[in-house]
Coordinates of C-alpha atoms and ligand atoms in Angstrom, one line a residue:
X2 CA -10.2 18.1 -120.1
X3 CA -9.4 17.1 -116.2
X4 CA -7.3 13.9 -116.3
X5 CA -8.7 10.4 -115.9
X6 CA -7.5 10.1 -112.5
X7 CA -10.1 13.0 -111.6
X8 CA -12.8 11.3 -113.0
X9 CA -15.6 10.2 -110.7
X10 CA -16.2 6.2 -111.3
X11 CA -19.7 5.1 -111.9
X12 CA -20.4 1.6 -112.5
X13 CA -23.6 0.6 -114.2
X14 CA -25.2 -2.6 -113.2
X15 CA -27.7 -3.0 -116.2
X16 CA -28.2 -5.8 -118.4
X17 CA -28.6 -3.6 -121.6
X18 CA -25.2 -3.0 -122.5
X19 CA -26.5 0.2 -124.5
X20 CA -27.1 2.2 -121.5
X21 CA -23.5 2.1 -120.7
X22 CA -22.5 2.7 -124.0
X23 CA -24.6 5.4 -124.2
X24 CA -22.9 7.4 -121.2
X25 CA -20.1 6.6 -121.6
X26 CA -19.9 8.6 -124.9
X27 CA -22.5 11.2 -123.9
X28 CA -20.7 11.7 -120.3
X29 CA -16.5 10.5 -120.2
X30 CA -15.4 14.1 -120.1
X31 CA -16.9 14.0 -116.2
X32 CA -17.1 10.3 -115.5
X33 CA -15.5 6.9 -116.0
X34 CA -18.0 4.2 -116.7
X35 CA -17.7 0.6 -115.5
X36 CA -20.1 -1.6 -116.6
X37 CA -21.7 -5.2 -115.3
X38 CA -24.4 -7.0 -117.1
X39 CA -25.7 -8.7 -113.5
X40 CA -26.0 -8.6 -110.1
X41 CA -23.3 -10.9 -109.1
X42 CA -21.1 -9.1 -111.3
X43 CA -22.0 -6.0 -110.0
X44 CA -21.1 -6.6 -106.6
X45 CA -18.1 -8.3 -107.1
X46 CA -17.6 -5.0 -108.9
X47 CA -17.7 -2.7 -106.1
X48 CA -15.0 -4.0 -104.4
X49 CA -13.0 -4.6 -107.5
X50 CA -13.4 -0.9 -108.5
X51 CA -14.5 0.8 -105.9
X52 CA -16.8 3.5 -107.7
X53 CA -18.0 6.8 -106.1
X54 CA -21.2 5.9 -107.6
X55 CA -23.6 3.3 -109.2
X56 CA -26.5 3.3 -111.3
X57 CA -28.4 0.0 -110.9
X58 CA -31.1 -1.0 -113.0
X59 CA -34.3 -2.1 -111.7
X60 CA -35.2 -5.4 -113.7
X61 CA -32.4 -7.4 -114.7
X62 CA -32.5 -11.5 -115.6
X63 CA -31.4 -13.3 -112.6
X64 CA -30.6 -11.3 -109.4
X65 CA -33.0 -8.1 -109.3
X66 CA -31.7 -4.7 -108.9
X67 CA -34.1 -4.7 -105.1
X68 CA -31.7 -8.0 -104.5
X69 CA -28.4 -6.3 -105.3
X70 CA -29.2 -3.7 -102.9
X71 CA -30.1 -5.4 -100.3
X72 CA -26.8 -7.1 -101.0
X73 CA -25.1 -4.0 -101.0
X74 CA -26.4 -2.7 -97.6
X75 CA -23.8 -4.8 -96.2
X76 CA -21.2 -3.4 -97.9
X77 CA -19.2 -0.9 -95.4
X78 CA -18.9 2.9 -97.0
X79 CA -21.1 1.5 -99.7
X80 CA -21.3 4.4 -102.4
X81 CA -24.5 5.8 -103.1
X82 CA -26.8 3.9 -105.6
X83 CA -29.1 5.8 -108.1
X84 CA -31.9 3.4 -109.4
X85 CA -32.8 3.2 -113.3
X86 CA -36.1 2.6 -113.4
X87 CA -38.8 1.8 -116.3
X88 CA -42.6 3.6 -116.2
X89 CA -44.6 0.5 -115.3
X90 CA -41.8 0.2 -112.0
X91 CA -43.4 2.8 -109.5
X92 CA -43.9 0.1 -106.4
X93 CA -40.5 -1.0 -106.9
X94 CA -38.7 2.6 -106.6
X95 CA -40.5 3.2 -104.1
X96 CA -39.5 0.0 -101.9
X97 CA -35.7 0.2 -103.6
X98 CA -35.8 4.3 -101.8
X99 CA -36.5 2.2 -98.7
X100 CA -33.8 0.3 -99.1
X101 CA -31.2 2.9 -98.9
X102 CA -31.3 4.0 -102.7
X103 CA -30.6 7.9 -103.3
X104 CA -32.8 9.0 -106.0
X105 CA -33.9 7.0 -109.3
X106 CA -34.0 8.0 -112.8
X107 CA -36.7 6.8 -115.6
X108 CA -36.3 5.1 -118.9
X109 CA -35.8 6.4 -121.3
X110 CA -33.6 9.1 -119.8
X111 CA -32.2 12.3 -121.2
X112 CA -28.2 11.8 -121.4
X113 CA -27.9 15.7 -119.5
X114 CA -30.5 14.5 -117.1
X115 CA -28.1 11.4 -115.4
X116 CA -25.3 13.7 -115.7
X117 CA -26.9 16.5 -113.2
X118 CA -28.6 13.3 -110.6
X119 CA -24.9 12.0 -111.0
X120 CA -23.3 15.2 -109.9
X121 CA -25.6 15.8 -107.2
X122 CA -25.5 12.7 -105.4
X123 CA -21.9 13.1 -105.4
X124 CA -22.2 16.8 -103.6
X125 CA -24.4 15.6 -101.6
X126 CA -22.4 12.4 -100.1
X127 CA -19.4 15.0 -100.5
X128 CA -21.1 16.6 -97.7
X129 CA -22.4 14.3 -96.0
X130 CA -19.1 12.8 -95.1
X131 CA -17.8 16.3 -94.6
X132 CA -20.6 16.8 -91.5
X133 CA -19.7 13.3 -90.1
X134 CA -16.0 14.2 -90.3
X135 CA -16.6 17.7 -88.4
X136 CA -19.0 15.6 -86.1
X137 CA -16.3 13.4 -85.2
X138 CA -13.8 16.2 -84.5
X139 CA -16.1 18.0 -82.5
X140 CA -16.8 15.0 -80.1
X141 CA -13.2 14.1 -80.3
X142 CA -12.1 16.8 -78.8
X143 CA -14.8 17.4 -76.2
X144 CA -14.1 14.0 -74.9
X145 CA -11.2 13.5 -75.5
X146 CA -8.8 16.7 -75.9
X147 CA -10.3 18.2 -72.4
X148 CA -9.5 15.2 -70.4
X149 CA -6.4 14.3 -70.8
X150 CA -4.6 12.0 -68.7
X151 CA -3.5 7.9 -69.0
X152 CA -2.2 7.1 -66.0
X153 CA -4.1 4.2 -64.3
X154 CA -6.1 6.6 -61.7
X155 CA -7.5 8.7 -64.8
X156 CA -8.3 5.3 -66.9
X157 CA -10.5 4.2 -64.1
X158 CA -12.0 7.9 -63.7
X159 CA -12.8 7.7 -67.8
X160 CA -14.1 4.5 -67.6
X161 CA -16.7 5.5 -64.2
X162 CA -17.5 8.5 -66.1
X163 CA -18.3 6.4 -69.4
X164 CA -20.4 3.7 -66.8
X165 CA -22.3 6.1 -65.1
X166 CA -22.9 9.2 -68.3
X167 CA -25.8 7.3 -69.5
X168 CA -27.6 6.9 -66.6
X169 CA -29.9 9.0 -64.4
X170 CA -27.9 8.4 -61.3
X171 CA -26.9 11.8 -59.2
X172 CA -22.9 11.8 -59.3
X173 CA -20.9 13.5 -56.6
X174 CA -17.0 14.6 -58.0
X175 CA -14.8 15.0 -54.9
X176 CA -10.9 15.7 -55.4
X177 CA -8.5 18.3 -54.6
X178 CA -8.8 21.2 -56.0
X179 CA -7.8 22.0 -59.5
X180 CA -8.0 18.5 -60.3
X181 CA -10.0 18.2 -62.9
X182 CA -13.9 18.4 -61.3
X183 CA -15.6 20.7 -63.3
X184 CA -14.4 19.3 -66.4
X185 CA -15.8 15.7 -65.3
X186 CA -18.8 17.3 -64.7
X187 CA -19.0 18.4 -68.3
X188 CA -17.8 15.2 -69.8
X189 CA -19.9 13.6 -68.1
X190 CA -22.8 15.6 -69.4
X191 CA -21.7 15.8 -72.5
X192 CA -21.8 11.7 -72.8
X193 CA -25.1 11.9 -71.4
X194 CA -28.2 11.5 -73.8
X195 CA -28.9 14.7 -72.0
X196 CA -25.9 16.7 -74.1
X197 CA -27.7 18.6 -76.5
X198 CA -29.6 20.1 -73.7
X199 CA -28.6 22.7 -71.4
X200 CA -25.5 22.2 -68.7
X201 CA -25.9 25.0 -66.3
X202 CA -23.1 25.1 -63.6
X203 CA -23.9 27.3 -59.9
X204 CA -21.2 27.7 -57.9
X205 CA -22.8 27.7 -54.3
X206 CA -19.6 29.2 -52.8
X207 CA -19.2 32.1 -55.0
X208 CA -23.2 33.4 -54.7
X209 CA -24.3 35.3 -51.4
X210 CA -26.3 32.9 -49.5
X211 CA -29.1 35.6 -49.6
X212 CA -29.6 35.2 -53.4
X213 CA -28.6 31.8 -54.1
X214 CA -32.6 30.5 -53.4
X215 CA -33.6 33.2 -56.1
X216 CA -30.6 32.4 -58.1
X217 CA -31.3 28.4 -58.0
X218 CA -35.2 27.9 -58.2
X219 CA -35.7 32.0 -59.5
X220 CA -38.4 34.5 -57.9
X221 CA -42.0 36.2 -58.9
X222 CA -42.6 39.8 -59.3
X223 CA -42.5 41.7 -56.0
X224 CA -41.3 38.8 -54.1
X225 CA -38.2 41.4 -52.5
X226 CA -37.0 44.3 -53.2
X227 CA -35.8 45.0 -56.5
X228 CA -37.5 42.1 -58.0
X229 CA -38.8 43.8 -61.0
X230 CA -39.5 40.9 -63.0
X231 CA -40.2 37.3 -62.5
X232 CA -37.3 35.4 -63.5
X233 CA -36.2 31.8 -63.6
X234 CA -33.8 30.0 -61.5
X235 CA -31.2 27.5 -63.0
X236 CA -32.8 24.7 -62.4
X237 CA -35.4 25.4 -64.7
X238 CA -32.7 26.7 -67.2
X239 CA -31.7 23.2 -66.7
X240 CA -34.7 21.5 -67.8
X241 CA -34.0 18.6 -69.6
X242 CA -30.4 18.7 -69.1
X243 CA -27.8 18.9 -66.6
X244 CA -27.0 20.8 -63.2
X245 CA -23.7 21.2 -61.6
X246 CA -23.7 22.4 -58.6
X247 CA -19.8 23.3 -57.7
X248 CA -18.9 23.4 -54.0
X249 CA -21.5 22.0 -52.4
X250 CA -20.3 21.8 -49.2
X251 CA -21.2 25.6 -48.7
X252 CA -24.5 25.4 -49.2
X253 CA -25.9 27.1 -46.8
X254 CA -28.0 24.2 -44.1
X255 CA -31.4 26.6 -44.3
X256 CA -31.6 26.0 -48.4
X257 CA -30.4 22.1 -48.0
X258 CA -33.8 21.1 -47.5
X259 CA -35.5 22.7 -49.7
X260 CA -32.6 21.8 -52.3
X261 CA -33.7 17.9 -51.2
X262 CA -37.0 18.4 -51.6
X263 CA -36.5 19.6 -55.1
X264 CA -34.6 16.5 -55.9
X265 CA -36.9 14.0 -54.8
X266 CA -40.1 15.1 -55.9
X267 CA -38.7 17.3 -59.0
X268 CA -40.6 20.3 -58.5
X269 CA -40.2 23.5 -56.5
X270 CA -41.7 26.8 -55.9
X271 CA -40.2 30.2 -57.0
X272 CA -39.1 32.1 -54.4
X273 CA -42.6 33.9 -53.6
X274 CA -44.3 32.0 -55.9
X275 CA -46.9 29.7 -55.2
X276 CA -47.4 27.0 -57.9
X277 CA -45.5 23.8 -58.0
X278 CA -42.7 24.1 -61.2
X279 CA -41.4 20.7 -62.5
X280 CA -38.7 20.2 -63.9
X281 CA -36.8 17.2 -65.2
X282 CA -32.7 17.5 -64.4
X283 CA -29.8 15.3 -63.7
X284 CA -27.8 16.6 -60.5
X285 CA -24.2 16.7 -60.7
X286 CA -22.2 18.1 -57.7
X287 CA -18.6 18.7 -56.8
X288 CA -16.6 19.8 -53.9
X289 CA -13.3 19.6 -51.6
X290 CA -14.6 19.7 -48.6
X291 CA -15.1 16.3 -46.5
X292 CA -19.3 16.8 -46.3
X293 CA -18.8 13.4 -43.4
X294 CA -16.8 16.3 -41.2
X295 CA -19.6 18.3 -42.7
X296 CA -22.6 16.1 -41.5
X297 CA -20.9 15.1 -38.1
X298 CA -20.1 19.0 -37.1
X299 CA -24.0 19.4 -38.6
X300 CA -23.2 22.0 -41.3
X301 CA -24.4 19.1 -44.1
X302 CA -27.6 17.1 -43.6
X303 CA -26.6 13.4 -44.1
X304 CA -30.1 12.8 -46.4
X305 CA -29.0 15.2 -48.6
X306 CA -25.9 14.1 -48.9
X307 CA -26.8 10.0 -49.9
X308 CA -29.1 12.0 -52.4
X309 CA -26.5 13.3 -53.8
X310 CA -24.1 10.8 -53.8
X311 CA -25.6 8.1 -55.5
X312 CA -22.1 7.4 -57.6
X313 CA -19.0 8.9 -56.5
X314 CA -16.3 9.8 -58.4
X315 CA -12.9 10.2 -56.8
X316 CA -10.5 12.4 -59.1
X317 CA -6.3 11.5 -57.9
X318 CA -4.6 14.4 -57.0
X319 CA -1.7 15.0 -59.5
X320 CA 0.8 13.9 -57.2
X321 CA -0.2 10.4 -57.5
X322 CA 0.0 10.5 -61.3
X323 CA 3.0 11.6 -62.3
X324 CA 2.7 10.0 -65.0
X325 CA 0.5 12.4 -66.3
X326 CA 2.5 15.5 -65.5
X327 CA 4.6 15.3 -68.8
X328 CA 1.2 15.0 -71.4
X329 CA -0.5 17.4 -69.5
X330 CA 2.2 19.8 -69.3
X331 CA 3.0 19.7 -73.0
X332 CA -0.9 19.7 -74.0
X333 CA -0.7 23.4 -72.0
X334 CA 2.1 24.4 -73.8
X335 CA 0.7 23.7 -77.2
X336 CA -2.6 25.3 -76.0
X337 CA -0.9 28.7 -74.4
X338 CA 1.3 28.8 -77.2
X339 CA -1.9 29.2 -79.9
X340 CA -3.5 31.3 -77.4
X341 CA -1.0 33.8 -77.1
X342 CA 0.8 33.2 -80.8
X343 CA 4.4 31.6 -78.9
X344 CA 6.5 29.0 -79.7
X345 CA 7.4 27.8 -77.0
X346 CA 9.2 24.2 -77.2
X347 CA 8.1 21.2 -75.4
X348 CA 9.4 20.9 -72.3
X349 CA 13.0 19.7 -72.4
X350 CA 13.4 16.4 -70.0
X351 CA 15.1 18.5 -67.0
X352 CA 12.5 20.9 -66.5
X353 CA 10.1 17.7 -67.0
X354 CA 12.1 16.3 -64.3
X355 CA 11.5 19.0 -61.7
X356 CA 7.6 19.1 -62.8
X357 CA 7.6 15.4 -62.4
X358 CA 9.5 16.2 -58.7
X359 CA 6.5 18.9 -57.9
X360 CA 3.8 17.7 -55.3
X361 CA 1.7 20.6 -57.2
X362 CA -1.0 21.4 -54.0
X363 CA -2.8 23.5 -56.5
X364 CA -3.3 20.4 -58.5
X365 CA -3.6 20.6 -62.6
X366 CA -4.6 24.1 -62.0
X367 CA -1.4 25.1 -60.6
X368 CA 0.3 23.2 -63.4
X369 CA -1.6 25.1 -65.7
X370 CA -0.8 28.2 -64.3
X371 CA 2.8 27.4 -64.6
X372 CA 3.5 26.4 -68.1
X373 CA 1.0 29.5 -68.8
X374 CA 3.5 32.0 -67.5
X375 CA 6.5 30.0 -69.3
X376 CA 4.7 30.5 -72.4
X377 CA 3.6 33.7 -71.7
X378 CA 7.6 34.4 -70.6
X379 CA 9.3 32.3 -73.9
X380 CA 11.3 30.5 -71.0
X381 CA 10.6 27.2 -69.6
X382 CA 13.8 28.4 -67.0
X383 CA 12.0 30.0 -64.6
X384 CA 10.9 26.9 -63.7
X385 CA 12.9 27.5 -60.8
X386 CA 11.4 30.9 -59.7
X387 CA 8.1 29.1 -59.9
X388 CA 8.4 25.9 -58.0
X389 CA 10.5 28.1 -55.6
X390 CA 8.4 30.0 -54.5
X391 CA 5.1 28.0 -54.6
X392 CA 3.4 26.5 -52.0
X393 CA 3.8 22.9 -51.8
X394 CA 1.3 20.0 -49.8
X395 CA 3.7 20.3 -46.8
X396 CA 2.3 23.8 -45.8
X397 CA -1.0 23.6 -47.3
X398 CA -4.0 21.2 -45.1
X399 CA -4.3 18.0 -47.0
X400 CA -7.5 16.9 -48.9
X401 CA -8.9 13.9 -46.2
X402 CA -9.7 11.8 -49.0
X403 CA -11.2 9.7 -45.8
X404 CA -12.3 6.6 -47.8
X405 CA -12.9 7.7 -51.4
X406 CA -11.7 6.0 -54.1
X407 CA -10.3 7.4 -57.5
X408 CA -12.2 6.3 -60.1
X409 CA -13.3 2.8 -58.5
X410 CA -10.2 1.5 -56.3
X411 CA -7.7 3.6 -54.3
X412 CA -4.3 2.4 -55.2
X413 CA -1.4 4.9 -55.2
X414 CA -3.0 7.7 -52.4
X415 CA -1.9 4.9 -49.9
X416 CA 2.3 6.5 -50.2
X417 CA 1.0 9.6 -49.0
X418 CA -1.2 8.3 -45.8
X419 CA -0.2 9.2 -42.7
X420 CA 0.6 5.8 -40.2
X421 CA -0.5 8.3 -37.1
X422 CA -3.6 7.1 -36.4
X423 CA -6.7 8.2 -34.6
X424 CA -10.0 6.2 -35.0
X425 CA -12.3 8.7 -34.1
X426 CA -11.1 10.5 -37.9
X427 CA -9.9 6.5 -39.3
X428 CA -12.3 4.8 -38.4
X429 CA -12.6 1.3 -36.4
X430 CA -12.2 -0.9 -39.3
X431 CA -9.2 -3.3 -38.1
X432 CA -9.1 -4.7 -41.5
X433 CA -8.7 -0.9 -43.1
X434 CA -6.4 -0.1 -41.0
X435 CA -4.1 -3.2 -41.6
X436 CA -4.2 -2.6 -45.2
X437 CA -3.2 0.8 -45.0
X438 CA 0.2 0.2 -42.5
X439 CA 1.3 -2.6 -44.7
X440 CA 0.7 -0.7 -48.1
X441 CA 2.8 2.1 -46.6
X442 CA 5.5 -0.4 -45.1
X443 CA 5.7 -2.5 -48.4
X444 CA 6.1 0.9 -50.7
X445 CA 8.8 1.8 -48.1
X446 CA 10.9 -1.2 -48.9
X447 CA 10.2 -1.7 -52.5
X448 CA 11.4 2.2 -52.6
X449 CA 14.2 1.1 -50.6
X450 CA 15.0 -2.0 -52.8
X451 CA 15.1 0.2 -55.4
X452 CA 17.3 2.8 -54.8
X453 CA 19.8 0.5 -53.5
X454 CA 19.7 -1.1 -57.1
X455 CA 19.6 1.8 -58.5
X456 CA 16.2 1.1 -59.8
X457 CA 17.4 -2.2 -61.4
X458 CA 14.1 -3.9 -61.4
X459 CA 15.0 -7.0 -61.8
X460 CA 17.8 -6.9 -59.0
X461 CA 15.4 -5.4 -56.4
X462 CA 12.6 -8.3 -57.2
X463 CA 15.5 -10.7 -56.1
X464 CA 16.6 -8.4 -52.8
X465 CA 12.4 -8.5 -52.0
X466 CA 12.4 -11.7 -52.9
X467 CA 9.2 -11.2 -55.0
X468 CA 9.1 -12.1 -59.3
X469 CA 9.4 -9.3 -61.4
X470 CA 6.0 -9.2 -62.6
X471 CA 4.3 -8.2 -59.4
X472 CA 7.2 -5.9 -58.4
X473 CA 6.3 -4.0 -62.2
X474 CA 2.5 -4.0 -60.7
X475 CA 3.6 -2.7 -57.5
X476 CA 5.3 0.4 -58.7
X477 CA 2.4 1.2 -60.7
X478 CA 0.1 1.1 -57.4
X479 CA 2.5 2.8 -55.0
X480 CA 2.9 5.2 -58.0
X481 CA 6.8 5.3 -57.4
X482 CA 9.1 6.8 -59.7
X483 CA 12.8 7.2 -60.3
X484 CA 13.7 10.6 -59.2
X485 CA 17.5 11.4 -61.2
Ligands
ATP502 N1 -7.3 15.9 -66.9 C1 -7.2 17.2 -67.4 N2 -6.9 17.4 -68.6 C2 -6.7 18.7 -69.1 N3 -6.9 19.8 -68.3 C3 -7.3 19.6 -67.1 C4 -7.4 18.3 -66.5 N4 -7.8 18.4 -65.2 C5 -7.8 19.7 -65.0 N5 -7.5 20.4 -66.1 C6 -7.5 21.9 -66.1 O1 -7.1 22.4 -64.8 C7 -7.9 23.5 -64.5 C8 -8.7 23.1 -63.2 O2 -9.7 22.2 -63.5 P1 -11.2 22.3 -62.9 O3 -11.7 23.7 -62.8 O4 -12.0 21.3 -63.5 O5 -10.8 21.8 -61.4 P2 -11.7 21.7 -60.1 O6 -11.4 20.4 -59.5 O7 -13.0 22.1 -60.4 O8 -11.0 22.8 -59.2 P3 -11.6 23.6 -57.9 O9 -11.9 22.7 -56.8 O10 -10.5 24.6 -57.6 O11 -12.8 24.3 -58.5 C9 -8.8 23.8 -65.6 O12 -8.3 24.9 -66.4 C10 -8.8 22.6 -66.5 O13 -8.9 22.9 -67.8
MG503 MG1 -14.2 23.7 -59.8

């Protein structure tokens, strides 16, 4: 006999005290019975006992079983309620199954008979709960696990991607690269009611620019050479859902038009095709290159680009969120170390220092990369080798990020700006331009303050002559950070 602990609690709400009784002795080696003679009773009783199940009756004196269950839909994780139900009660069962009941048994019942409904209803709810829990995990980690990240840059990037995911707006992802544009593509899309439908990523750099009209809105029969078959593009594999298109900025300028045209009346023709196909997609589109050099040189039309760019969002490069270098690198350690069966520690705090140290041109990419070979290696020590002999932003072309913001605001790029300035690539904006020397000058001397106090906060808010609070806020926008 399982103990009592084991036991799955039922309580009976019925009036007659014999159909308690009556359980109780036919069913206690599977179940303990509670009983309560009313309603009120009843649900005091499921918070007092909290049972895995209840049987209510139908017609009780006083509050009706329909009235204790509409009670009871207020109750949070209320358990699942089978009604007891007498033969003249058929318009009742039916409304009490509207009212969240999970099955009914009729009176005069069969002792076996509750006992299989009873175990039933349990499986069921078992699973249930076991779908909602797997549910949870699943979205959990597509949200959450893939985009990792909580410095103050990333926080406003989550919370443009949650603003903008439900809508139909087109979204243009610019950052370096390897920081993180393809995966906000897919989160985004994912948090879209479009998820369960398709997410079809074309990378516009990697296709010929011969094929990539076939590859995007497909071909009929015979329309070139070795066009056997009619096939379609990826827009119309995209129906319904979502389309990335990666680097956009080389798209060839002959298929930009036709690539607008397609967006704004939502149909296209195949390539040798002659009917009009609809289709109904969201456009996402990434790249690194600055499309405004782009559409000044005339390599990217500038219609195509506001029809692309109806929301931006601005991912930080890594070196402005260094912050996020020691999450990140440990999320890749535990992620390379199940992918390749090594136990690798986390990183010890003077390696983190010298990732932390990194400018990382390659972005999280290049991070990536390095923890990958540590991992790979069992030895976070070549640490050295790696950052030695990698490129860092000093001999690599910077990103122009030439006015976009990460996330919403641009806050700690301004350390990195150059104070050379030219106002055919700046821009005339007096006001801009102000704001940008005086961010660099005041991030020079805060840096200044606090080296000379040897980052004693409180010290250098007295030497700047500023309170403590804002000099705490200004670190986090400059992104500065004690370097041992
Ligand atoms: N915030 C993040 N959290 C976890 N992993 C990240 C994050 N950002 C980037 N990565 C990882 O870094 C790598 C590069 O990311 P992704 O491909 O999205 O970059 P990208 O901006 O599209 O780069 P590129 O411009 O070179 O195509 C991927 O392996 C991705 O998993
Ligand atoms: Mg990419």
């Amino acid at each position: 006999m399982p103990r009592k602990s084991e036991h799955l609690k039922v309580l009976v709400i019925d009036d007659d005290p014999n159909v308690s009784w009556m359980l109780n002795k036919g069913l206690s080696d599977d179940f303990e019975f509670k009983s309560a003679r009313d309603g009120i009773e009843g649900i005091q009783m499921v918070t007092t006992e909290a049972p895995d199940i209840i049987l209510l009756d139908i017609k009780m004196p006083g509050m009706s079983g329909l009235e204790v269950l509409e009670k009871l839909q207020k109750v949070e994780n209320r358990p699942d309620v089978v009604m007891l139900s007498g033969h003249a009660e058929t318009e009742m069962v039916v409304e009490a199954m509207k009212r969240g009941a999970s099955e009914f048994i009729r009176k005069p019942f069969e002792i076996e008979e509750v006992g299989i409904h009873l175990k039933s209803t349990i499986e069921r709810r078992k699973l249930k709960k076991e779908v909602v829990g797997l549910q949870k995990e699943l979205s959990a980690s597509r949200e959450y696990n893939m985009f990792i990240g909580e410095s103050e840059g990333m926080e406003k990037v989550r919370e443009l991607v949650d603003q903008v995911a439900p809508s139909e707006l087109t979204v243009l992802i610019r950052g370096e690269s390897g920081t993180g544009k393809e995966i906000a593509a897919r989160t985004l899309h994912n948090k879209s009611p479009r998820a369960k439908k398709p997410f079809v990523k074309v990378n516009c750099a990697a296709i010929p620019r011969d094929l990539l009209e076939a590859e995007l809105f497909g071909y009929e029969k015979g329309a070139f050479t070795g066009a056997h078959k009619t096939k379609q593009g990826r827009f119309e594999i995209a129906n319904k859902g979502t389309i990335f298109l990666d680097e956009i900025g080389d798209m060839p300028m002959e298929l930009q038009s036709k690539l607008l045209q397609a967006i704004e009346q939502q149909e296209f023709v195949r390539v040798g095709g002659v009917s009009n196909i609809r289709v109904d997609v969201r456009i996402v589109s990434a790249t690194n290159k600055n499309l405004e050099e782009a559409i000044a040189q005339k390599k990217f039309r500038d219609d195509l680009f506001y029809r692309l760019n109806e929301i931006t969002l601005g991912l930080p490069p890594l070196r402005h969120r260094p912050n996020d270098i020691p999450l990140l690198a440990n999320h890749f350690v535990d992620r390379y170390n199940k992918m390749y069966k090594k136990s690798l520690p986390d990183i010890s705090a003077e390696t983190m220092r010298k990732l932390v140290g990194f400018d990382w041109a390659g972005n999280v990419r290049q991070l990536e990369n390095f923890i990958k070979q540590m991992v790979v290696r069992n030895d976070e020590s070549i640490v050295d080798d790696l950052l030695l002999t990698s490129p860092n932003t000093a001999s690599q072309p910077s990103y122009e990020t030439n006015g976009v913001s990460y996330g919403v605001a641009m806050t700690s790029a301004v350390e990195n700006f150059s104070t050379s300035f030219d106002p055919e690539t700046d821009g005339y904006s007096l006001k801009a331009r102000v704001d940008k020397v005086v961010a660099k000058e005041e991030s020079q001397l805060i840096r200044a303050a606090l080296t000379k106090t040897n980052w004693n906060r409180r010290k250098a808010s007295q030497l700047l002559e500023i309170s403590y609070r804002s000099l705490l806020y200004k670190i986090k926008e400059y992104g500065l950070n004690e370097v041992k």
